[in-house]
Coordinates of N, CA and C and ligand atoms in Angstrom, one line a residue:
X24 N 14.7 26.2 -22.5 CA 13.8 26.0 -21.4 C 12.4 26.2 -21.9
X25 N 11.5 25.2 -21.5 CA 10.1 25.3 -21.9 C 9.3 26.3 -21.1
X26 N 8.3 26.9 -21.7 CA 7.4 27.9 -21.0 C 6.6 27.2 -19.9
X27 N 6.0 28.0 -19.0 CA 5.1 27.3 -18.0 C 4.0 26.6 -18.6
X28 N 3.8 25.3 -18.3 CA 2.7 24.6 -18.8 C 2.0 23.7 -17.8
X29 N 0.8 23.4 -18.1 CA 0.0 22.5 -17.2 C -0.6 21.4 -18.1
X30 N -0.3 20.2 -17.9 CA -0.9 19.1 -18.7 C -1.7 18.2 -17.7
X31 N -2.9 18.0 -18.1 CA -3.8 17.2 -17.2 C -4.0 15.9 -17.9
X32 N -3.8 14.8 -17.1 CA -4.1 13.5 -17.6 C -5.1 12.8 -16.7
X33 N -6.3 12.5 -17.2 CA -7.3 11.8 -16.4 C -7.6 10.4 -17.0
X34 N -8.2 9.6 -16.2 CA -8.6 8.2 -16.8 C -8.8 7.3 -15.6
X35 N -9.3 6.1 -15.9 CA -9.6 5.1 -14.8 C -8.4 4.5 -14.2
X36 N -8.6 3.8 -13.1 CA -7.5 3.1 -12.4 C -6.8 2.1 -13.4
X37 N -5.5 2.1 -13.3 CA -4.7 1.1 -14.0 C -4.6 1.3 -15.5
X38 N -4.9 2.5 -16.0 CA -4.7 2.8 -17.4 C -3.2 3.1 -17.7
X39 N -2.4 3.2 -16.7 CA -1.0 3.5 -16.9 C -0.7 4.9 -16.8
X40 N -1.6 5.7 -16.3 CA -1.4 7.2 -16.2 C -0.2 7.5 -15.5
X41 N 0.0 6.9 -14.3 CA 1.2 7.4 -13.4 C 2.5 7.0 -14.1
X42 N 2.7 5.7 -14.6 CA 4.0 5.4 -15.2 C 4.2 6.2 -16.4
X43 N 3.2 6.4 -17.2 CA 3.4 7.2 -18.5 C 3.7 8.7 -18.2
X44 N 2.9 9.2 -17.2 CA 3.0 10.6 -16.9 C 4.4 10.9 -16.3
X45 N 4.8 10.0 -15.4 CA 6.1 10.2 -14.7 C 7.2 10.2 -15.7
X46 N 7.2 9.3 -16.7 CA 8.2 9.2 -17.7 C 8.2 10.4 -18.6
X47 N 7.0 10.8 -19.0 CA 6.8 12.0 -19.9 C 7.3 13.2 -19.2
X48 N 7.0 13.3 -17.9 CA 7.5 14.5 -17.1 C 9.0 14.6 -17.1
X49 N 9.7 13.4 -16.9 CA 11.1 13.4 -16.9 C 11.6 13.8 -18.3
X50 N 11.0 13.3 -19.3 CA 11.4 13.5 -20.7 C 11.3 15.0 -21.1
X51 N 10.3 15.7 -20.6 CA 10.1 17.1 -21.0 C 10.6 18.1 -19.9
X52 N 11.1 17.5 -18.8 CA 11.6 18.4 -17.7 C 10.5 19.1 -16.9
X53 N 9.4 18.4 -16.7 CA 8.2 18.9 -16.0 C 8.2 18.1 -14.7
X54 N 7.4 18.7 -13.7 CA 7.1 18.0 -12.4 C 5.9 17.1 -12.6
X55 N 6.1 15.9 -12.2 CA 4.9 15.0 -12.2 C 4.2 15.0 -10.9
X56 N 2.9 15.2 -10.9 CA 2.1 15.2 -9.7 C 1.0 14.1 -9.8
X57 N 1.1 13.2 -8.9 CA 0.2 12.1 -8.8 C -0.8 12.4 -7.8
X58 N -2.0 12.9 -8.2 CA -3.0 13.4 -7.2 C -3.7 12.2 -6.5
X59 N -3.7 11.0 -7.1 CA -4.3 9.9 -6.5 C -3.6 9.6 -5.1
X60 N -2.3 9.9 -5.1 CA -1.5 9.6 -3.9 C -2.0 10.5 -2.7
X61 N -2.6 11.7 -3.0 CA -3.1 12.6 -2.0 C -4.4 12.0 -1.4
X62 N -5.2 11.5 -2.3 CA -6.5 10.8 -1.8 C -6.1 9.6 -1.0
X63 N -5.1 8.9 -1.5 CA -4.7 7.7 -0.8 C -4.2 8.0 0.7
X64 N -3.6 9.2 0.9 CA -3.2 9.6 2.2 C -4.4 9.8 3.1
X65 N -5.4 10.4 2.6 CA -6.7 10.6 3.4 C -7.3 9.2 3.7
X66 N -7.3 8.3 2.7 CA -7.8 6.9 2.9 C -7.0 6.2 3.9
X67 N -5.7 6.3 3.8 CA -4.8 5.6 4.8 C -5.1 6.1 6.2
X68 N -5.1 7.5 6.3 CA -5.3 8.1 7.7 C -6.6 7.6 8.3
X69 N -7.7 7.6 7.5 CA -9.0 7.2 8.0 C -9.0 5.7 8.4
X70 N -8.3 4.9 7.5 CA -8.2 3.5 7.8 C -7.5 3.2 9.1
X71 N -6.4 4.0 9.3 CA -5.6 3.8 10.6 C -6.4 4.3 11.8
X72 N -7.3 5.3 11.6 CA -8.1 5.8 12.7 C -9.4 5.0 12.9
X73 N -9.5 3.9 12.2 CA -10.7 3.1 12.3 C -12.0 3.9 11.9
X74 N -11.8 4.9 11.0 CA -13.0 5.6 10.6 C -13.6 4.9 9.4
X75 N -14.9 4.8 9.3 CA -15.6 4.2 8.2 C -15.5 5.2 7.0
X76 N -14.7 4.7 6.0 CA -14.4 5.6 4.9 C -15.6 6.0 4.0
X77 N -16.7 5.2 4.2 CA -17.9 5.6 3.4 C -18.8 6.6 4.2
X78 N -18.4 6.9 5.4 CA -19.2 7.8 6.2 C -18.7 9.2 6.0
X79 N -19.4 10.0 5.2 CA -18.9 11.3 4.8 C -18.6 12.2 6.1
X80 N -19.5 12.2 7.0 CA -19.4 13.1 8.2 C -18.2 12.7 9.1
X81 N -18.0 11.3 9.2 CA -16.9 10.9 10.0 C -15.6 11.2 9.4
X82 N -15.5 11.1 8.0 CA -14.3 11.4 7.3 C -14.0 12.9 7.4
X83 N -15.1 13.7 7.3 CA -15.0 15.2 7.3 C -14.4 15.6 8.7
X84 N -14.8 14.9 9.7 CA -14.3 15.3 11.1 C -12.8 15.1 11.2
X85 N -12.2 14.2 10.6 CA -10.8 14.0 10.7 C -9.9 14.9 9.9
X86 N -10.6 15.5 8.9 CA -9.8 16.3 7.9 C -8.9 17.4 8.6
X87 N -9.5 18.2 9.5 CA -8.7 19.3 10.2 C -7.5 18.7 10.9
X88 N -7.5 17.4 11.3 CA -6.4 16.9 12.0 C -5.2 16.3 11.1
X89 N -5.5 16.3 9.8 CA -4.5 15.7 8.9 C -3.5 16.7 8.4
X90 N -2.2 16.2 8.5 CA -1.1 17.1 8.0 C -0.5 16.3 6.8
X91 N -1.0 16.6 5.6 CA -0.5 15.8 4.4 C 0.5 16.7 3.7
X92 N 1.6 16.2 3.3 CA 2.6 16.9 2.6 C 3.2 16.1 1.5
X93 N 3.5 16.8 0.4 CA 4.1 16.1 -0.8 C 5.5 16.7 -1.0
X94 N 6.4 15.8 -1.3 CA 7.8 16.3 -1.5 C 8.4 15.5 -2.6
X95 N 9.6 15.9 -3.1 CA 10.3 15.2 -4.2 C 11.7 14.8 -3.7
X96 N 12.1 13.6 -3.8 CA 13.4 13.2 -3.3 C 14.4 13.5 -4.4
X97 N 15.7 13.2 -4.2 CA 16.8 13.6 -5.1 C 16.6 12.9 -6.5
X98 N 15.9 11.8 -6.5 CA 15.7 11.1 -7.8 C 14.5 11.7 -8.5
X99 N 13.9 12.7 -7.9 CA 12.7 13.3 -8.5 C 11.4 12.6 -8.3
X100 N 11.4 11.6 -7.3 CA 10.2 10.8 -7.1 C 9.3 11.6 -6.0
X101 N 8.0 11.5 -6.3 CA 7.1 12.1 -5.4 C 7.0 11.3 -4.1
X102 N 7.1 11.9 -3.0 CA 6.9 11.2 -1.7 C 5.8 11.8 -0.9
X103 N 5.0 11.0 -0.2 CA 3.9 11.5 0.5 C 4.1 11.3 2.0
X104 N 3.8 12.4 2.7 CA 4.0 12.4 4.2 C 2.7 12.7 4.9
X105 N 2.5 11.9 6.0 CA 1.4 12.1 6.9 C 2.0 12.4 8.2
X106 N 1.8 13.7 8.7 CA 2.5 14.1 9.9 C 4.0 13.7 9.9
X107 N 4.7 14.0 8.9 CA 6.1 13.8 8.8 C 6.5 12.3 8.6
X108 N 5.6 11.4 8.6 CA 5.9 10.0 8.4 C 5.8 9.7 6.9
X109 N 6.8 9.1 6.3 CA 6.8 8.8 4.9 C 5.9 7.6 4.7
X110 N 4.7 7.9 4.0 CA 3.7 6.8 3.9 C 3.6 6.4 2.4
X111 N 4.7 6.7 1.6 CA 4.6 6.5 0.2 C 4.4 5.0 -0.2
X112 N 4.9 4.1 0.6 CA 4.6 2.7 0.4 C 3.3 2.2 0.9
X113 N 3.0 2.6 2.1 CA 1.7 2.2 2.8 C 0.5 2.6 2.0
X114 N 0.5 3.7 1.3 CA -0.7 4.2 0.6 C -0.9 3.3 -0.7
X115 N 0.0 2.4 -1.0 CA -0.1 1.6 -2.2 C -0.7 0.2 -1.9
X116 N -0.9 -0.1 -0.6 CA -1.5 -1.4 -0.2 C -2.9 -1.5 -0.8
X117 N -3.2 -2.7 -1.3 CA -4.5 -2.9 -2.0 C -5.7 -2.5 -1.2
X118 N -5.6 -2.7 0.1 CA -6.8 -2.4 1.0 C -7.0 -0.9 1.1
X119 N -5.9 -0.1 0.8 CA -6.0 1.3 0.8 C -6.6 1.9 -0.4
X120 N -6.6 1.1 -1.6 CA -7.1 1.6 -2.8 C -8.6 1.9 -2.7
X121 N -9.3 1.0 -2.1 CA -10.8 1.2 -2.0 C -11.1 2.2 -0.9
X122 N -10.3 2.3 0.1 CA -10.5 3.4 1.1 C -10.3 4.8 0.4
X123 N -9.3 4.9 -0.5 CA -9.1 6.1 -1.2 C -10.2 6.4 -2.1
X124 N -10.7 5.4 -2.8 CA -11.9 5.6 -3.7 C -13.1 6.1 -2.9
X125 N -13.3 5.4 -1.7 CA -14.4 5.8 -0.8 C -14.3 7.3 -0.4
X126 N -13.2 7.6 0.2 CA -13.1 9.0 0.7 C -13.1 10.1 -0.4
X127 N -12.7 9.7 -1.6 CA -12.7 10.6 -2.7 C -14.1 11.0 -3.2
X128 N -15.1 10.2 -2.7 CA -16.5 10.6 -3.1 C -17.0 11.7 -2.3
X129 N -16.4 12.0 -1.2 CA -17.0 13.0 -0.3 C -16.6 14.4 -0.7
X130 N -17.6 15.3 -0.9 CA -17.3 16.7 -1.4 C -16.3 17.4 -0.4
X131 N -16.4 17.2 0.9 CA -15.5 17.9 1.8 C -14.0 17.5 1.6
X132 N -13.8 16.2 1.2 CA -12.4 15.7 1.0 C -11.9 16.4 -0.3
X133 N -12.7 16.5 -1.3 CA -12.3 17.0 -2.6 C -12.0 18.5 -2.4
X134 N -12.8 19.2 -1.6 CA -12.6 20.7 -1.4 C -11.3 20.9 -0.6
X135 N -11.1 20.0 0.4 CA -9.9 20.0 1.2 C -8.6 19.9 0.4
X136 N -8.7 19.1 -0.6 CA -7.4 18.8 -1.4 C -7.3 19.7 -2.6
X137 N -8.3 20.5 -3.0 CA -8.3 21.2 -4.2 C -7.1 22.2 -4.3
X138 N -7.0 23.1 -3.3 CA -6.0 24.1 -3.3 C -4.6 23.6 -3.4
X139 N -4.4 22.5 -2.7 CA -3.0 21.9 -2.7 C -2.6 21.5 -4.1
X140 N -3.6 21.0 -4.9 CA -3.3 20.6 -6.2 C -3.1 21.8 -7.1
X141 N -3.9 22.8 -7.0 CA -3.8 24.0 -7.8 C -2.5 24.8 -7.6
X142 N -2.1 24.8 -6.3 CA -0.9 25.5 -5.9 C 0.3 24.8 -6.6
X143 N 0.3 23.5 -6.6 CA 1.4 22.8 -7.3 C 1.5 23.2 -8.8
X144 N 0.3 23.4 -9.4 CA 0.3 23.7 -10.8 C 0.7 25.2 -11.1
X145 N 0.3 26.0 -10.1 CA 0.7 27.4 -10.2 C 2.2 27.6 -10.1
X146 N 2.8 26.9 -9.2 CA 4.2 27.1 -8.9 C 5.2 26.3 -9.8
X147 N 4.7 25.3 -10.5 CA 5.5 24.5 -11.3 C 4.9 24.2 -12.6
X148 N 5.7 23.8 -13.6 CA 5.2 23.3 -14.8 C 4.9 21.8 -14.6
X149 N 3.7 21.4 -14.8 CA 3.4 20.1 -14.3 C 2.7 19.2 -15.3
X150 N 2.8 17.9 -15.1 CA 1.9 16.9 -15.7 C 1.2 16.3 -14.5
X151 N -0.1 16.6 -14.4 CA -0.8 16.1 -13.2 C -1.8 15.1 -13.6
X152 N -1.8 13.9 -12.9 CA -2.7 12.9 -13.2 C -3.7 12.7 -12.1
X153 N -4.9 12.3 -12.5 CA -6.0 12.0 -11.6 C -7.3 11.6 -12.3
X154 N -8.4 12.1 -11.7 CA -9.7 11.8 -12.3 C -10.5 13.0 -12.8
X155 N -10.2 14.1 -12.1 CA -10.9 15.4 -12.4 C -10.0 16.5 -12.7
X156 N -8.8 16.2 -13.2 CA -7.8 17.3 -13.3 C -8.3 18.2 -14.5
X157 N -8.7 17.6 -15.6 CA -9.1 18.5 -16.7 C -10.5 19.1 -16.6
X158 N -11.3 18.5 -15.7 CA -12.7 18.9 -15.6 C -12.8 19.9 -14.4
X159 N -12.1 19.7 -13.3 CA -12.3 20.5 -12.1 C -11.0 21.2 -11.6
X160 N -9.9 20.5 -11.4 CA -8.7 21.1 -10.8 C -8.1 22.1 -11.7
X161 N -7.8 21.7 -13.0 CA -7.2 22.6 -13.9 C -8.0 22.7 -15.2
X162 N -9.2 23.4 -15.1 CA -10.0 23.4 -16.3 C -9.4 24.2 -17.4
X163 N -8.3 25.0 -17.1 CA -7.7 25.8 -18.2 C -6.3 25.2 -18.5
X164 N -6.1 23.9 -18.2 CA -4.9 23.3 -18.6 C -4.5 23.5 -20.0
X165 N -3.2 23.6 -20.3 CA -2.8 23.8 -21.7 C -3.1 22.6 -22.6
X166 N -3.1 21.4 -22.0 CA -3.4 20.2 -22.7 C -4.1 19.2 -21.8
X167 N -5.2 18.6 -22.3 CA -5.9 17.6 -21.5 C -5.9 16.3 -22.2
X168 N -5.6 15.2 -21.5 CA -5.5 13.9 -22.1 C -6.4 13.0 -21.3
X169 N -7.2 12.2 -22.0 CA -8.0 11.2 -21.3 C -7.4 9.8 -21.7
X170 N -6.7 9.2 -20.7 CA -6.0 8.0 -21.0 C -6.8 6.8 -20.5
X171 N -7.1 5.8 -21.4 CA -7.9 4.7 -20.9 C -7.4 3.4 -21.6
X172 N -8.0 2.3 -21.1 CA -7.8 1.0 -21.7 C -8.9 0.1 -21.2
X173 N -9.2 -1.0 -21.8 CA -10.3 -1.9 -21.3 C -10.0 -2.3 -19.9
X174 N -11.1 -2.7 -19.2 CA -10.9 -3.1 -17.8 C -10.1 -4.4 -17.7
X175 N -10.2 -5.3 -18.7 CA -9.5 -6.5 -18.7 C -8.0 -6.3 -18.9
X176 N -7.6 -5.4 -19.8 CA -6.2 -5.0 -20.0 C -5.6 -4.4 -18.8
X177 N -6.4 -3.5 -18.1 CA -5.9 -2.8 -17.0 C -5.7 -3.8 -15.8
X178 N -6.6 -4.7 -15.7 CA -6.5 -5.7 -14.6 C -5.3 -6.6 -14.8
X179 N -5.0 -7.0 -16.0 CA -3.9 -7.8 -16.4 C -2.6 -7.1 -16.0
X180 N -2.5 -5.8 -16.4 CA -1.3 -5.1 -16.0 C -1.1 -4.9 -14.5
X181 N -2.2 -4.6 -13.9 CA -2.1 -4.4 -12.4 C -1.7 -5.6 -11.7
X182 N -2.2 -6.8 -12.2 CA -1.8 -8.1 -11.6 C -0.3 -8.3 -11.7
X183 N 0.2 -8.1 -12.9 CA 1.7 -8.3 -13.1 C 2.5 -7.3 -12.2
X184 N 2.0 -6.1 -12.1 CA 2.6 -5.1 -11.2 C 2.7 -5.6 -9.8
X185 N 1.6 -6.1 -9.3 CA 1.5 -6.5 -7.9 C 2.4 -7.8 -7.7
X186 N 2.4 -8.7 -8.7 CA 3.2 -9.9 -8.6 C 4.7 -9.5 -8.6
X187 N 5.1 -8.5 -9.3 CA 6.5 -8.0 -9.3 C 6.9 -7.5 -7.9
X188 N 5.9 -7.0 -7.2 CA 6.2 -6.5 -5.9 C 6.0 -7.6 -4.8
X189 N 5.8 -8.8 -5.3 CA 5.7 -10.0 -4.4 C 4.3 -10.1 -3.8
X190 N 3.3 -9.3 -4.3 CA 2.0 -9.4 -3.7 C 1.2 -10.3 -4.7
X191 N 0.7 -11.5 -4.1 CA 0.0 -12.4 -4.9 C -1.5 -12.0 -5.1
X192 N -1.9 -11.8 -6.3 CA -3.3 -11.5 -6.5 C -3.9 -12.2 -7.7
X193 N -5.1 -12.7 -7.6 CA -5.7 -13.4 -8.8 C -6.2 -12.4 -9.8
X194 N -6.3 -12.8 -11.0 CA -6.8 -11.9 -12.1 C -8.2 -11.5 -11.7
X195 N -9.0 -12.4 -11.3 CA -10.5 -12.2 -11.0 C -10.6 -11.1 -9.9
X196 N -9.8 -11.2 -8.8 CA -9.8 -10.3 -7.7 C -9.4 -8.9 -8.2
X197 N -8.4 -8.8 -9.0 CA -7.9 -7.5 -9.4 C -8.9 -6.9 -10.4
X198 N -9.5 -7.7 -11.2 CA -10.6 -7.2 -12.1 C -11.8 -6.7 -11.4
X199 N -12.2 -7.5 -10.4 CA -13.3 -7.0 -9.5 C -13.0 -5.7 -8.9
X200 N -11.8 -5.6 -8.3 CA -11.4 -4.3 -7.7 C -11.5 -3.2 -8.7
X201 N -10.9 -3.4 -9.9 CA -10.9 -2.3 -10.9 C -12.3 -1.9 -11.3
X202 N -13.2 -2.9 -11.5 CA -14.5 -2.6 -11.9 C -15.3 -1.9 -10.8
X203 N -15.1 -2.3 -9.6 CA -15.7 -1.6 -8.5 C -15.3 -0.1 -8.4
X204 N -14.0 0.1 -8.5 CA -13.5 1.5 -8.5 C -13.9 2.3 -9.7
X205 N -13.9 1.6 -10.9 CA -14.4 2.4 -12.1 C -15.9 2.8 -11.8
X206 N -16.7 1.9 -11.2 CA -18.1 2.3 -11.0 C -18.2 3.4 -10.0
X207 N -17.5 3.3 -8.9 CA -17.5 4.3 -7.9 C -17.0 5.7 -8.4
X208 N -15.9 5.6 -9.2 CA -15.2 6.9 -9.6 C -16.1 7.6 -10.7
X209 N -16.8 6.8 -11.5 CA -17.6 7.4 -12.6 C -19.0 7.8 -12.1
X210 N -19.5 7.2 -11.0 CA -20.9 7.4 -10.6 C -21.0 8.4 -9.4
X211 N -19.9 8.8 -8.8 CA -20.1 9.7 -7.6 C -20.7 11.0 -8.1
X212 N -21.4 11.7 -7.2 CA -22.0 12.9 -7.5 C -21.0 14.0 -7.7
X213 N -20.0 14.0 -6.9 CA -19.0 15.1 -6.9 C -17.8 14.8 -7.8
X214 N -17.6 15.6 -8.8 CA -16.4 15.5 -9.7 C -16.2 14.1 -10.2
X215 N -17.2 13.5 -10.8 CA -17.0 12.1 -11.3 C -15.9 12.0 -12.4
X216 N -15.3 10.8 -12.5 CA -14.4 10.7 -13.6 C -15.2 10.7 -14.9
X217 N -14.8 11.7 -15.8 CA -15.3 11.7 -17.1 C -14.3 12.4 -18.0
X218 N -14.4 12.2 -19.3 CA -13.5 12.8 -20.2 C -14.0 14.3 -20.5
X219 N -13.1 15.2 -20.3 CA -13.4 16.6 -20.6 C -13.6 16.7 -22.1
X220 N -14.6 17.6 -22.5 CA -14.9 17.7 -23.9 C -13.7 18.0 -24.8
X221 N -12.7 18.8 -24.2 CA -11.6 19.2 -25.0 C -10.4 18.3 -24.7
X222 N -10.6 17.1 -24.1 CA -9.5 16.2 -23.9 C -9.2 15.3 -25.0
X223 N -7.9 15.0 -25.3 CA -7.5 14.1 -26.3 C -7.6 12.7 -25.8
X224 N -8.3 11.8 -26.5 CA -8.5 10.4 -26.0 C -7.3 9.6 -26.5
X225 N -6.6 8.9 -25.5 CA -5.6 7.9 -25.8 C -6.0 6.6 -25.2
X226 N -6.2 5.6 -26.1 CA -6.6 4.3 -25.6 C -5.5 3.3 -25.8
X227 N -5.0 2.7 -24.7 CA -3.8 1.9 -24.7 C -4.1 0.4 -24.6
X228 N -5.4 0.0 -24.9 CA -5.8 -1.4 -24.7 C -4.9 -2.3 -25.6
X229 N -4.6 -1.9 -26.8 CA -4.0 -2.7 -27.8 C -2.5 -2.5 -27.9
X230 N -2.0 -1.5 -27.1 CA -0.5 -1.2 -27.3 C 0.2 -1.3 -26.0
X231 N 1.5 -1.6 -26.1 CA 2.3 -1.7 -24.9 C 2.8 -0.4 -24.3
X232 N 3.6 -0.5 -23.3 CA 4.0 0.7 -22.6 C 4.9 1.6 -23.5
X233 N 5.8 1.1 -24.2 CA 6.7 2.0 -25.0 C 5.9 2.7 -26.1
X234 N 5.0 2.0 -26.7 CA 4.2 2.6 -27.8 C 3.3 3.7 -27.2
X235 N 2.8 3.4 -26.0 CA 1.9 4.3 -25.4 C 2.7 5.6 -25.0
X236 N 3.9 5.4 -24.6 CA 4.8 6.5 -24.2 C 5.1 7.4 -25.4
X237 N 5.4 6.7 -26.5 CA 5.6 7.5 -27.8 C 4.4 8.3 -28.2
X238 N 3.3 7.7 -28.1 CA 2.0 8.3 -28.5 C 1.8 9.6 -27.6
X239 N 2.0 9.4 -26.3 CA 1.8 10.5 -25.4 C 2.8 11.6 -25.7
X240 N 4.1 11.3 -25.9 CA 5.1 12.3 -26.2 C 4.8 13.1 -27.5
X241 N 4.3 12.3 -28.5 CA 4.0 12.9 -29.8 C 2.8 13.9 -29.6
X242 N 1.9 13.5 -28.8 CA 0.7 14.3 -28.6 C 1.1 15.6 -27.9
X243 N 2.0 15.5 -26.9 CA 2.5 16.7 -26.2 C 3.3 17.6 -27.1
X244 N 4.2 17.0 -27.9 CA 5.0 17.8 -28.8 C 4.1 18.5 -29.8
X245 N 3.2 17.8 -30.4 CA 2.4 18.4 -31.5 C 1.4 19.5 -30.9
X246 N 0.8 19.2 -29.8 CA -0.2 20.2 -29.3 C 0.5 21.4 -28.6
X247 N 1.6 21.2 -27.9 CA 2.2 22.2 -27.2 C 3.5 22.8 -27.7
X248 N 4.0 22.1 -28.7 CA 5.3 22.5 -29.2 C 6.5 22.3 -28.3
X249 N 6.3 21.4 -27.2 CA 7.4 21.2 -26.3 C 8.4 20.3 -26.9
X250 N 9.6 20.5 -26.5 CA 10.8 19.7 -26.9 C 11.4 19.0 -25.7
X251 N 11.9 17.8 -25.9 CA 12.5 17.1 -24.8 C 13.7 17.8 -24.3
Ligands
DC548 O1 -5.0 7.0 -9.1 P1 -5.2 6.2 -7.9 O2 -5.7 4.9 -8.1 O3 -4.0 6.2 -7.0 O4 -6.3 7.0 -7.0 C1 -6.9 6.5 -5.8 C2 -8.3 7.0 -5.7 O5 -8.4 8.4 -5.6 C3 -9.2 6.6 -6.9 O6 -10.0 5.5 -6.7 C4 -10.0 7.8 -7.2 C5 -9.4 8.9 -6.4 N1 -9.0 10.1 -7.1 C6 -9.9 11.1 -7.4 O7 -11.0 10.9 -7.0 N2 -9.4 12.2 -8.0 C7 -8.2 12.3 -8.4 N3 -7.8 13.5 -9.0 C8 -7.2 11.3 -8.1 C9 -7.7 10.2 -7.5

């Protein structure tokens, strides 16, 4: 049995963080926590309530009314609940991505979600992915990884992913969406996306999924001495 560990993985949208972190978590027997999904719940709730997601005060007003819960099904998949409704699929809709990015810029939203994330890491051995995990949420994480790839490579992967789900999206639209989110996520005043000084940089622009997975596992094994 491995000791209690916290691994932080940050990086821009579409770098493959969630698929790689999910598989690495299963490989090492850790819990995978997708923190973007929590921001997406706030974005979805605001969208459904017709709240302007760029309006910090309007978003802040709805926060006390939100009941966001995270759970894991028998297959070990993270499910997200909004007032007991399973919204795990709805939060993935493309129009919710930008709502999530918008609400994530508001300090009140980040403060509201901080303890939920830290509690998960206190109570479980985790691989947690997001934008500010190594810098803000878990500054004392045992291992920090900054996973990235060029915007073009990320847009290409995201387009294939959407097409596989039957959602038709052009490369140009996906690239535009990724570039807009990159800009917003790295330029916001509160907890912007940036590489923590002590984070290991993994760039997957030139390598496929399997090779990226091997690289991630090797990094975890070497740095933490974890075994599968
Ligand atoms: O990882 P994702 O694309 O599902 O995240 C959705 C949005 O949430 C993303 O645009 C940035 C924001 N986010 C954040 O600000 N901090 C995190 N730890 C995770 C996500």
